[in-house]
């Protein structure tokens, strides 16, 4: 069964639900996308299917966590979700695997009272509950620490207006060691026996050491060949502690000297906004939603032996222009598409409602990698039509 919630549902997920007759929790939001009443189930029926009949559960959005916490208390699902949503609990869970890793939960109001000199440098500070790189900062020196404390006040005010408490609770922050190494994201699920099944592995690259954005992820056969076995071993070791079954997960990791260290995990889904699971569909040709619901495993041996060694990327078009939404007349999506040799799918988002212009999926041959480097550092100003202030008055 699937719980649909804001902010976004992709065509791939909608078509998967309708063609495969997958049950969906009946809500006013779900009814906007699913017209077949036979697929929509009441709260009581949904609780019965999940609690008594052990129906699989997937959600496209962590906004659904509130419903799960409220109605599925007879299962261990809320408890397992909490292991990942509460970053302190996650660090405590895996501390047996990483005994030297520093982490500390601090109430937001107590941050300015911390003894800065007692903290490891560099370190990262982020909301104890949250995702989408909101409120995340790397700190290298005392000057940055003071600046970040001021910035956090404005950031937290803005995100609390967008996401519910269960998704982004800025009451507490966690301070933890900065993890060196290259960053990757893994979409996976744990089957009925608790075995990990990898759906995709994506490299997450940044424009600088201070960049913590979700601008660019890409996957390739080379990345999967390099990390598949290591990632499977890491997931098995983690699940020896977490005891997850029938559980989808999007987890971010860093790889340093062949050691995998997790950054954080997002439970009950693959990548948010239907992004990274749909990237797997573009790149590898299988449907992650079906593979999870039917407990199927990708034939990685066959997939990774294909001749295609291109990069398949997901690009988050965040508003980095320096202009507010009200100052922007429109975004030139056609110009954006012309910046890529093989754009696969464009998803336009209302940038007045969310601080992003959309998402772009693209295929890039190795010789054209410069197009990804270019978009990584772009502020998107060259794709804007701005209002003329003289005409607005």
mmCIF file of C-alpha atoms in Angstrom:
data_model
loop_
_atom_site.group_PDB
_atom_site.id
_atom_site.type_symbol
_atom_site.label_atom_id
_atom_site.label_comp_id
_atom_site.label_asym_id
_atom_site.label_seq_id
_atom_site.Cartn_x
_atom_site.Cartn_y
_atom_site.Cartn_z
ATOM 1 C CA UNK A 1 0.000 0.000 0.000
ATOM 2 C CA UNK A 2 1.127 3.551 -0.722
ATOM 3 C CA UNK A 3 0.479 6.775 1.155
ATOM 4 C CA UNK A 4 0.574 9.793 -1.145
ATOM 5 C CA UNK A 5 1.259 13.191 0.318
ATOM 6 C CA UNK A 6 2.544 16.621 -0.598
ATOM 7 C CA UNK A 7 4.560 18.118 -2.123
ATOM 8 C CA UNK A 8 4.883 16.083 -5.338
ATOM 9 C CA UNK A 9 3.817 12.861 -7.056
ATOM 10 C CA UNK A 10 5.448 11.853 -10.338
ATOM 11 C CA UNK A 11 3.690 10.483 -13.400
ATOM 12 C CA UNK A 12 5.723 7.293 -13.036
ATOM 13 C CA UNK A 13 4.368 6.654 -9.547
ATOM 14 C CA UNK A 14 0.779 7.496 -10.533
ATOM 15 C CA UNK A 15 0.928 5.211 -13.576
ATOM 16 C CA UNK A 16 2.516 2.447 -11.494
ATOM 17 C CA UNK A 17 -0.329 2.628 -8.990
ATOM 18 C CA UNK A 18 -3.105 2.569 -11.587
ATOM 19 C CA UNK A 19 -1.622 -0.082 -13.893
ATOM 20 C CA UNK A 20 -0.676 -2.437 -11.068
ATOM 21 C CA UNK A 21 -3.787 -1.882 -8.955
ATOM 22 C CA UNK A 22 -1.838 -0.821 -5.875
ATOM 23 C CA UNK A 23 -3.911 0.270 -2.904
ATOM 24 C CA UNK A 24 -3.596 3.893 -1.754
ATOM 25 C CA UNK A 25 -4.717 5.510 1.498
ATOM 26 C CA UNK A 26 -7.773 7.633 0.736
ATOM 27 C CA UNK A 27 -7.042 11.289 1.468
ATOM 28 C CA UNK A 28 -8.049 14.536 -0.186
ATOM 29 C CA UNK A 29 -4.531 14.766 -1.607
ATOM 30 C CA UNK A 30 -4.559 11.219 -3.017
ATOM 31 C CA UNK A 31 -7.918 11.822 -4.693
ATOM 32 C CA UNK A 32 -6.331 14.560 -6.801
ATOM 33 C CA UNK A 33 -4.209 11.905 -8.516
ATOM 34 C CA UNK A 34 -6.110 8.620 -8.200
ATOM 35 C CA UNK A 35 -9.595 8.682 -9.727
ATOM 36 C CA UNK A 36 -10.277 4.939 -9.426
ATOM 37 C CA UNK A 37 -12.186 4.615 -6.149
ATOM 38 C CA UNK A 38 -11.443 0.880 -6.019
ATOM 39 C CA UNK A 39 -7.790 1.711 -5.361
ATOM 40 C CA UNK A 40 -8.499 4.115 -2.502
ATOM 41 C CA UNK A 41 -8.875 2.557 0.945
ATOM 42 C CA UNK A 42 -10.188 4.069 4.169
ATOM 43 C CA UNK A 43 -8.032 4.670 7.224
ATOM 44 C CA UNK A 44 -9.505 1.671 9.027
ATOM 45 C CA UNK A 45 -8.942 -0.597 6.030
ATOM 46 C CA UNK A 46 -5.400 0.689 5.586
ATOM 47 C CA UNK A 47 -4.611 0.021 9.236
ATOM 48 C CA UNK A 48 -6.001 -3.507 8.875
ATOM 49 C CA UNK A 49 -3.999 -4.210 5.706
ATOM 50 C CA UNK A 50 -0.738 -3.070 7.266
ATOM 51 C CA UNK A 51 -1.236 -4.286 10.839
ATOM 52 C CA UNK A 52 -2.946 -7.634 10.292
ATOM 53 C CA UNK A 53 -2.226 -8.623 6.695
ATOM 54 C CA UNK A 54 1.343 -7.269 6.689
ATOM 55 C CA UNK A 55 0.791 -5.304 3.486
ATOM 56 C CA UNK A 56 3.910 -3.530 2.212
ATOM 57 C CA UNK A 57 4.013 0.221 2.909
ATOM 58 C CA UNK A 58 5.617 2.991 0.883
ATOM 59 C CA UNK A 59 5.186 6.744 0.899
ATOM 60 C CA UNK A 60 6.376 9.318 -1.611
ATOM 61 C CA UNK A 61 6.784 11.963 1.085
ATOM 62 C CA UNK A 62 7.932 12.149 4.667
ATOM 63 C CA UNK A 63 4.915 14.354 5.305
ATOM 64 C CA UNK A 64 3.057 11.051 5.752
ATOM 65 C CA UNK A 65 5.095 10.159 8.826
ATOM 66 C CA UNK A 66 2.581 11.915 11.061
ATOM 67 C CA UNK A 67 -0.226 9.619 9.899
ATOM 68 C CA UNK A 68 1.975 6.550 10.326
ATOM 69 C CA UNK A 69 2.973 7.572 13.852
ATOM 70 C CA UNK A 70 -0.640 8.213 14.818
ATOM 71 C CA UNK A 71 -2.291 5.124 13.321
ATOM 72 C CA UNK A 72 0.283 2.320 13.122
ATOM 73 C CA UNK A 73 1.370 2.164 16.746
ATOM 74 C CA UNK A 74 0.557 -1.565 16.899
ATOM 75 C CA UNK A 75 3.388 -2.192 14.440
ATOM 76 C CA UNK A 76 7.095 -1.472 14.845
ATOM 77 C CA UNK A 77 7.067 0.908 11.848
ATOM 78 C CA UNK A 78 6.907 4.180 13.857
ATOM 79 C CA UNK A 79 9.765 2.958 16.042
ATOM 80 C CA UNK A 80 11.900 2.080 13.007
ATOM 81 C CA UNK A 81 11.129 5.421 11.366
ATOM 82 C CA UNK A 82 12.243 7.201 14.537
ATOM 83 C CA UNK A 83 15.627 5.456 14.337
ATOM 84 C CA UNK A 84 16.359 7.443 11.184
ATOM 85 C CA UNK A 85 14.361 10.633 11.620
ATOM 86 C CA UNK A 86 15.963 11.299 15.000
ATOM 87 C CA UNK A 87 19.615 11.722 14.081
ATOM 88 C CA UNK A 88 20.834 11.285 17.638
ATOM 89 C CA UNK A 89 19.068 7.917 17.873
ATOM 90 C CA UNK A 90 20.591 6.895 14.541
ATOM 91 C CA UNK A 91 24.100 7.816 15.695
ATOM 92 C CA UNK A 92 23.536 5.952 18.955
ATOM 93 C CA UNK A 93 22.288 2.898 17.038
ATOM 94 C CA UNK A 94 25.379 2.637 14.847
ATOM 95 C CA UNK A 95 27.890 3.753 17.484
ATOM 96 C CA UNK A 96 28.976 0.112 17.818
ATOM 97 C CA UNK A 97 30.166 0.295 14.208
ATOM 98 C CA UNK A 98 31.764 3.746 14.618
ATOM 99 C CA UNK A 99 32.864 4.049 18.274
ATOM 100 C CA UNK A 100 35.121 7.079 17.653
ATOM 101 C CA UNK A 101 32.512 9.205 15.881
ATOM 102 C CA UNK A 102 31.566 12.372 17.792
ATOM 103 C CA UNK A 103 27.930 13.493 18.059
ATOM 104 C CA UNK A 104 25.970 15.626 20.500
ATOM 105 C CA UNK A 105 22.333 16.809 20.595
ATOM 106 C CA UNK A 106 21.844 20.412 21.684
ATOM 107 C CA UNK A 107 18.637 22.466 22.093
ATOM 108 C CA UNK A 108 18.571 25.382 19.671
ATOM 109 C CA UNK A 109 18.351 27.900 22.519
ATOM 110 C CA UNK A 110 21.518 26.458 24.082
ATOM 111 C CA UNK A 111 23.728 26.670 20.995
ATOM 112 C CA UNK A 112 25.232 30.048 21.898
ATOM 113 C CA UNK A 113 26.169 28.724 25.346
ATOM 114 C CA UNK A 114 28.262 25.875 23.957
ATOM 115 C CA UNK A 115 31.997 25.811 24.560
ATOM 116 C CA UNK A 116 33.154 26.120 20.956
ATOM 117 C CA UNK A 117 36.707 25.050 21.824
ATOM 118 C CA UNK A 118 35.438 21.679 23.054
ATOM 119 C CA UNK A 119 33.978 20.761 19.651
ATOM 120 C CA UNK A 120 35.903 18.772 17.001
ATOM 121 C CA UNK A 121 36.894 20.739 13.900
ATOM 122 C CA UNK A 122 35.586 20.723 11.316
ATOM 123 C CA UNK A 123 32.096 19.750 12.408
ATOM 124 C CA UNK A 124 28.578 19.788 10.993
ATOM 125 C CA UNK A 125 25.484 21.216 12.637
ATOM 126 C CA UNK A 126 21.978 20.338 11.458
ATOM 127 C CA UNK A 127 18.432 19.890 12.805
ATOM 128 C CA UNK A 128 18.098 16.664 14.761
ATOM 129 C CA UNK A 129 15.017 15.977 12.634
ATOM 130 C CA UNK A 130 15.026 17.160 9.029
ATOM 131 C CA UNK A 131 15.975 16.528 5.413
ATOM 132 C CA UNK A 132 16.686 18.246 2.063
ATOM 133 C CA UNK A 133 19.888 19.898 3.421
ATOM 134 C CA UNK A 134 17.761 22.372 5.383
ATOM 135 C CA UNK A 135 19.637 24.066 8.204
ATOM 136 C CA UNK A 136 22.841 22.092 7.491
ATOM 137 C CA UNK A 137 26.185 23.857 7.927
ATOM 138 C CA UNK A 138 29.849 22.903 8.030
ATOM 139 C CA UNK A 139 31.910 24.838 10.585
ATOM 140 C CA UNK A 140 35.683 25.286 10.287
ATOM 141 C CA UNK A 141 36.354 28.262 12.563
ATOM 142 C CA UNK A 142 34.849 30.499 15.238
ATOM 143 C CA UNK A 143 33.915 33.248 12.783
ATOM 144 C CA UNK A 144 31.821 30.770 10.783
ATOM 145 C CA UNK A 145 30.245 29.499 13.988
ATOM 146 C CA UNK A 146 28.953 32.958 14.933
ATOM 147 C CA UNK A 147 27.675 33.625 11.420
ATOM 148 C CA UNK A 148 25.872 30.269 11.237
ATOM 149 C CA UNK A 149 24.124 30.797 14.560
ATOM 150 C CA UNK A 150 22.624 34.001 13.180
ATOM 151 C CA UNK A 151 21.750 32.439 9.820
ATOM 152 C CA UNK A 152 20.022 29.488 11.462
ATOM 153 C CA UNK A 153 17.404 31.701 13.058
ATOM 154 C CA UNK A 154 16.179 32.887 9.646
ATOM 155 C CA UNK A 155 16.492 29.463 8.004
ATOM 156 C CA UNK A 156 14.466 27.693 10.654
ATOM 157 C CA UNK A 157 11.705 30.266 10.482
ATOM 158 C CA UNK A 158 11.366 29.772 6.717
ATOM 159 C CA UNK A 159 11.371 25.955 6.661
ATOM 160 C CA UNK A 160 8.920 25.606 9.532
ATOM 161 C CA UNK A 161 6.405 27.371 7.296
ATOM 162 C CA UNK A 162 6.823 24.648 4.621
ATOM 163 C CA UNK A 163 7.280 21.274 6.340
ATOM 164 C CA UNK A 164 5.348 19.733 9.263
ATOM 165 C CA UNK A 165 6.877 19.111 12.677
ATOM 166 C CA UNK A 166 7.567 15.391 12.109
ATOM 167 C CA UNK A 167 9.684 16.233 9.047
ATOM 168 C CA UNK A 168 11.521 19.321 10.222
ATOM 169 C CA UNK A 169 11.662 19.811 13.987
ATOM 170 C CA UNK A 170 14.132 22.593 14.659
ATOM 171 C CA UNK A 171 13.830 22.453 18.437
ATOM 172 C CA UNK A 172 17.038 20.425 18.735
ATOM 173 C CA UNK A 173 20.193 20.348 16.667
ATOM 174 C CA UNK A 174 22.878 17.722 16.393
ATOM 175 C CA UNK A 175 26.559 18.529 16.188
ATOM 176 C CA UNK A 176 28.724 15.787 14.764
ATOM 177 C CA UNK A 177 32.128 15.125 13.271
ATOM 178 C CA UNK A 178 32.528 16.202 9.672
ATOM 179 C CA UNK A 179 32.835 13.084 7.533
ATOM 180 C CA UNK A 180 35.609 13.277 4.957
ATOM 181 C CA UNK A 181 35.354 11.503 1.619
ATOM 182 C CA UNK A 182 33.156 11.382 -1.456
ATOM 183 C CA UNK A 183 29.404 11.465 -0.881
ATOM 184 C CA UNK A 184 26.858 9.036 -2.308
ATOM 185 C CA UNK A 185 23.171 8.308 -1.878
ATOM 186 C CA UNK A 186 21.752 4.781 -1.837
ATOM 187 C CA UNK A 187 18.147 3.820 -2.524
ATOM 188 C CA UNK A 188 17.389 0.394 -1.091
ATOM 189 C CA UNK A 189 14.834 -1.687 0.723
ATOM 190 C CA UNK A 190 15.046 -4.476 3.264
ATOM 191 C CA UNK A 191 12.984 -7.500 2.288
ATOM 192 C CA UNK A 192 10.760 -9.704 4.444
ATOM 193 C CA UNK A 193 13.852 -11.491 5.779
ATOM 194 C CA UNK A 194 15.773 -8.280 6.478
ATOM 195 C CA UNK A 195 18.133 -8.632 3.522
ATOM 196 C CA UNK A 196 19.142 -5.379 1.784
ATOM 197 C CA UNK A 197 18.208 -4.909 -1.881
ATOM 198 C CA UNK A 198 19.967 -2.029 -3.616
ATOM 199 C CA UNK A 199 17.875 -0.035 -6.092
ATOM 200 C CA UNK A 200 20.455 2.592 -7.042
ATOM 201 C CA UNK A 201 23.686 4.263 -5.947
ATOM 202 C CA UNK A 202 24.270 7.899 -6.900
ATOM 203 C CA UNK A 203 27.254 10.168 -6.467
ATOM 204 C CA UNK A 204 26.461 13.519 -4.843
ATOM 205 C CA UNK A 205 28.911 16.218 -5.878
ATOM 206 C CA UNK A 206 29.343 19.759 -4.611
ATOM 207 C CA UNK A 207 30.597 23.058 -5.979
ATOM 208 C CA UNK A 208 32.875 23.749 -2.975
ATOM 209 C CA UNK A 209 33.722 22.576 0.537
ATOM 210 C CA UNK A 210 31.026 24.876 1.915
ATOM 211 C CA UNK A 211 28.317 23.603 -0.422
ATOM 212 C CA UNK A 212 25.743 21.386 1.315
ATOM 213 C CA UNK A 213 23.043 21.621 -1.355
ATOM 214 C CA UNK A 214 21.290 18.789 -3.178
ATOM 215 C CA UNK A 215 22.026 20.321 -6.605
ATOM 216 C CA UNK A 216 23.460 17.317 -8.442
ATOM 217 C CA UNK A 217 23.326 13.522 -8.160
ATOM 218 C CA UNK A 218 24.386 11.120 -10.882
ATOM 219 C CA UNK A 219 24.712 7.393 -11.369
ATOM 220 C CA UNK A 220 26.606 5.176 -13.797
ATOM 221 C CA UNK A 221 27.650 1.576 -14.260
ATOM 222 C CA UNK A 222 31.108 2.563 -13.029
ATOM 223 C CA UNK A 223 29.749 3.887 -9.736
ATOM 224 C CA UNK A 224 27.693 0.755 -9.126
ATOM 225 C CA UNK A 225 30.568 -1.581 -9.970
ATOM 226 C CA UNK A 226 32.792 0.329 -7.560
ATOM 227 C CA UNK A 227 30.417 0.409 -4.592
ATOM 228 C CA UNK A 228 27.826 -2.368 -4.903
ATOM 229 C CA UNK A 229 29.528 -4.967 -2.694
ATOM 230 C CA UNK A 230 30.765 -2.431 -0.147
ATOM 231 C CA UNK A 231 27.302 -0.880 0.122
ATOM 232 C CA UNK A 232 25.640 -4.269 0.561
ATOM 233 C CA UNK A 233 28.069 -5.159 3.360
ATOM 234 C CA UNK A 234 27.465 -1.827 5.081
ATOM 235 C CA UNK A 235 23.668 -2.220 4.854
ATOM 236 C CA UNK A 236 23.842 -5.760 6.248
ATOM 237 C CA UNK A 237 25.964 -4.599 9.191
ATOM 238 C CA UNK A 238 23.622 -1.681 9.862
ATOM 239 C CA UNK A 239 20.571 -3.914 9.735
ATOM 240 C CA UNK A 240 22.079 -6.353 12.196
ATOM 241 C CA UNK A 241 21.435 -3.481 14.615
ATOM 242 C CA UNK A 242 18.281 -1.884 13.168
ATOM 243 C CA UNK A 243 16.340 -5.117 12.396
ATOM 244 C CA UNK A 244 14.440 -3.649 9.426
ATOM 245 C CA UNK A 245 12.021 -5.740 7.354
ATOM 246 C CA UNK A 246 9.796 -4.666 4.457
ATOM 247 C CA UNK A 247 11.323 -1.219 4.783
ATOM 248 C CA UNK A 248 12.384 1.207 2.011
ATOM 249 C CA UNK A 249 15.220 3.620 2.751
ATOM 250 C CA UNK A 250 17.139 6.461 1.139
ATOM 251 C CA UNK A 251 20.496 6.730 2.889
ATOM 252 C CA UNK A 252 23.367 9.140 2.339
ATOM 253 C CA UNK A 253 26.910 7.951 2.917
ATOM 254 C CA UNK A 254 30.508 9.037 2.560
ATOM 255 C CA UNK A 255 33.293 6.763 1.398
ATOM 256 C CA UNK A 256 36.762 7.375 2.824
ATOM 257 C CA UNK A 257 39.644 4.924 2.416
ATOM 258 C CA UNK A 258 37.180 2.161 1.497
ATOM 259 C CA UNK A 259 35.200 2.749 4.696
ATOM 260 C CA UNK A 260 31.525 3.668 4.380
ATOM 261 C CA UNK A 261 30.223 6.073 7.026
ATOM 262 C CA UNK A 262 26.523 6.990 6.934
ATOM 263 C CA UNK A 263 25.425 10.617 7.052
ATOM 264 C CA UNK A 264 21.701 10.074 7.556
ATOM 265 C CA UNK A 265 18.761 7.998 6.363
ATOM 266 C CA UNK A 266 15.285 8.927 5.144
ATOM 267 C CA UNK A 267 12.786 6.167 5.995
ATOM 268 C CA UNK A 268 9.772 4.638 4.219
ATOM 269 C CA UNK A 269 10.719 5.994 0.816
ATOM 270 C CA UNK A 270 13.448 6.307 -1.743
ATOM 271 C CA UNK A 271 14.575 9.827 -2.716
ATOM 272 C CA UNK A 272 12.052 12.564 -1.927
ATOM 273 C CA UNK A 273 9.869 14.305 -4.516
ATOM 274 C CA UNK A 274 9.917 11.028 -6.525
ATOM 275 C CA UNK A 275 13.411 11.942 -7.710
ATOM 276 C CA UNK A 276 16.007 9.214 -7.233
ATOM 277 C CA UNK A 277 13.648 6.245 -7.770
ATOM 278 C CA UNK A 278 12.596 7.781 -11.074
ATOM 279 C CA UNK A 279 16.278 8.339 -11.886
ATOM 280 C CA UNK A 280 16.788 4.573 -11.506
ATOM 281 C CA UNK A 281 13.934 4.039 -13.963
ATOM 282 C CA UNK A 282 15.614 6.361 -16.479
ATOM 283 C CA UNK A 283 19.056 4.843 -15.972
ATOM 284 C CA UNK A 284 18.423 1.121 -15.509
ATOM 285 C CA UNK A 285 15.010 0.507 -17.039
ATOM 286 C CA UNK A 286 13.280 -1.129 -14.065
ATOM 287 C CA UNK A 287 10.532 0.302 -11.869
ATOM 288 C CA UNK A 288 11.709 0.705 -8.236
ATOM 289 C CA UNK A 289 8.161 0.994 -6.901
ATOM 290 C CA UNK A 290 7.230 -2.382 -8.399
ATOM 291 C CA UNK A 291 10.484 -3.985 -7.342
ATOM 292 C CA UNK A 292 9.863 -3.020 -3.725
ATOM 293 C CA UNK A 293 6.165 -3.912 -3.676
ATOM 294 C CA UNK A 294 6.814 -7.306 -5.287
ATOM 295 C CA UNK A 295 10.102 -7.975 -3.428
ATOM 296 C CA UNK A 296 12.041 -8.215 -6.669
ATOM 297 C CA UNK A 297 15.777 -7.711 -7.040
ATOM 298 C CA UNK A 298 17.440 -5.903 -9.949
ATOM 299 C CA UNK A 299 19.557 -8.128 -12.173
ATOM 300 C CA UNK A 300 22.668 -6.079 -11.555
ATOM 301 C CA UNK A 301 24.966 -8.551 -13.280
ATOM 302 C CA UNK A 302 23.073 -8.052 -16.535
ATOM 303 C CA UNK A 303 22.620 -4.292 -16.074
ATOM 304 C CA UNK A 304 26.260 -3.607 -15.269
ATOM 305 C CA UNK A 305 27.541 -5.624 -18.209
ATOM 306 C CA UNK A 306 25.786 -3.415 -20.748
ATOM 307 C CA UNK A 307 27.868 -1.190 -22.993
ATOM 308 C CA UNK A 308 26.316 2.067 -21.764
ATOM 309 C CA UNK A 309 28.740 3.907 -19.466
ATOM 310 C CA UNK A 310 27.013 7.302 -19.562
ATOM 311 C CA UNK A 311 26.118 9.381 -16.521
ATOM 312 C CA UNK A 312 22.442 9.648 -15.604
ATOM 313 C CA UNK A 313 21.855 12.711 -13.486
ATOM 314 C CA UNK A 314 19.265 14.363 -11.294
ATOM 315 C CA UNK A 315 19.555 18.143 -11.062
ATOM 316 C CA UNK A 316 17.733 20.175 -8.438
ATOM 317 C CA UNK A 317 17.007 23.612 -9.863
ATOM 318 C CA UNK A 318 17.060 25.559 -6.614
ATOM 319 C CA UNK A 319 16.565 29.297 -6.604
ATOM 320 C CA UNK A 320 20.170 30.416 -6.172
ATOM 321 C CA UNK A 321 19.663 33.576 -8.239
ATOM 322 C CA UNK A 322 19.599 36.070 -5.404
ATOM 323 C CA UNK A 323 16.133 37.191 -6.513
ATOM 324 C CA UNK A 324 12.921 36.487 -4.661
ATOM 325 C CA UNK A 325 10.103 34.709 -6.473
ATOM 326 C CA UNK A 326 8.184 37.990 -6.730
ATOM 327 C CA UNK A 327 11.084 39.556 -8.628
ATOM 328 C CA UNK A 328 11.134 36.785 -11.247
ATOM 329 C CA UNK A 329 8.777 36.993 -14.206
ATOM 330 C CA UNK A 330 9.547 33.492 -15.489
ATOM 331 C CA UNK A 331 12.212 30.813 -15.799
ATOM 332 C CA UNK A 332 13.454 29.948 -19.295
ATOM 333 C CA UNK A 333 13.143 26.161 -19.224
ATOM 334 C CA UNK A 334 13.808 25.836 -22.952
ATOM 335 C CA UNK A 335 17.147 27.563 -22.526
ATOM 336 C CA UNK A 336 17.941 25.152 -19.714
ATOM 337 C CA UNK A 337 17.154 22.123 -21.878
ATOM 338 C CA UNK A 338 19.454 23.459 -24.597
ATOM 339 C CA UNK A 339 22.294 23.374 -22.057
ATOM 340 C CA UNK A 340 22.227 19.557 -22.057
ATOM 341 C CA UNK A 341 23.122 17.098 -24.784
ATOM 342 C CA UNK A 342 20.394 14.607 -23.815
ATOM 343 C CA UNK A 343 17.735 15.881 -21.381
ATOM 344 C CA UNK A 344 15.385 13.057 -20.371
ATOM 345 C CA UNK A 345 12.655 14.665 -18.275
ATOM 346 C CA UNK A 346 11.880 18.132 -16.946
ATOM 347 C CA UNK A 347 9.619 18.715 -13.954
ATOM 348 C CA UNK A 348 8.546 22.304 -13.467
ATOM 349 C CA UNK A 349 7.787 23.404 -9.910
ATOM 350 C CA UNK A 350 5.972 26.555 -8.795
ATOM 351 C CA UNK A 351 8.875 28.613 -7.456
ATOM 352 C CA UNK A 352 6.430 30.877 -5.597
ATOM 353 C CA UNK A 353 5.366 27.909 -3.470
ATOM 354 C CA UNK A 354 8.779 26.245 -3.079
ATOM 355 C CA UNK A 355 12.273 27.779 -3.473
ATOM 356 C CA UNK A 356 13.024 25.635 -6.531
ATOM 357 C CA UNK A 357 12.334 25.971 -10.262
ATOM 358 C CA UNK A 358 12.093 22.243 -10.818
ATOM 359 C CA UNK A 359 14.032 19.036 -11.422
ATOM 360 C CA UNK A 360 15.860 17.889 -14.523
ATOM 361 C CA UNK A 361 16.850 14.326 -15.437
ATOM 362 C CA UNK A 362 19.600 14.053 -18.045
ATOM 363 C CA UNK A 363 21.883 11.569 -19.753
ATOM 364 C CA UNK A 364 25.462 12.716 -20.281
ATOM 365 C CA UNK A 365 28.208 10.896 -22.113
ATOM 366 C CA UNK A 366 31.633 11.026 -20.485
ATOM 367 C CA UNK A 367 32.988 13.434 -23.089
ATOM 368 C CA UNK A 368 30.197 15.901 -22.239
ATOM 369 C CA UNK A 369 30.708 15.924 -18.468
ATOM 370 C CA UNK A 370 31.471 19.652 -18.641
ATOM 371 C CA UNK A 371 27.728 20.308 -18.911
ATOM 372 C CA UNK A 372 27.298 18.857 -15.417
ATOM 373 C CA UNK A 373 30.237 20.842 -14.063
ATOM 374 C CA UNK A 374 28.673 23.995 -15.484
ATOM 375 C CA UNK A 375 25.224 23.438 -13.989
ATOM 376 C CA UNK A 376 26.779 22.584 -10.616
ATOM 377 C CA UNK A 377 28.108 26.136 -10.169
ATOM 378 C CA UNK A 378 25.326 28.019 -11.971
ATOM 379 C CA UNK A 379 23.163 30.498 -10.061
ATOM 380 C CA UNK A 380 20.547 30.066 -12.845
ATOM 381 C CA UNK A 381 20.521 33.822 -13.418
ATOM 382 C CA UNK A 382 21.033 33.326 -17.156
ATOM 383 C CA UNK A 383 17.753 31.393 -17.328
ATOM 384 C CA UNK A 384 15.626 34.137 -15.776
ATOM 385 C CA UNK A 385 13.225 36.694 -17.108
ATOM 386 C CA UNK A 386 13.100 39.356 -14.395
ATOM 387 C CA UNK A 387 10.420 41.943 -13.815
ATOM 388 C CA UNK A 388 11.384 45.492 -14.765
ATOM 389 C CA UNK A 389 11.046 47.420 -11.503
ATOM 390 C CA UNK A 390 9.988 50.524 -13.438
ATOM 391 C CA UNK A 391 7.064 48.653 -14.988
ATOM 392 C CA UNK A 392 5.966 47.226 -11.648
ATOM 393 C CA UNK A 393 5.473 50.696 -10.108
#
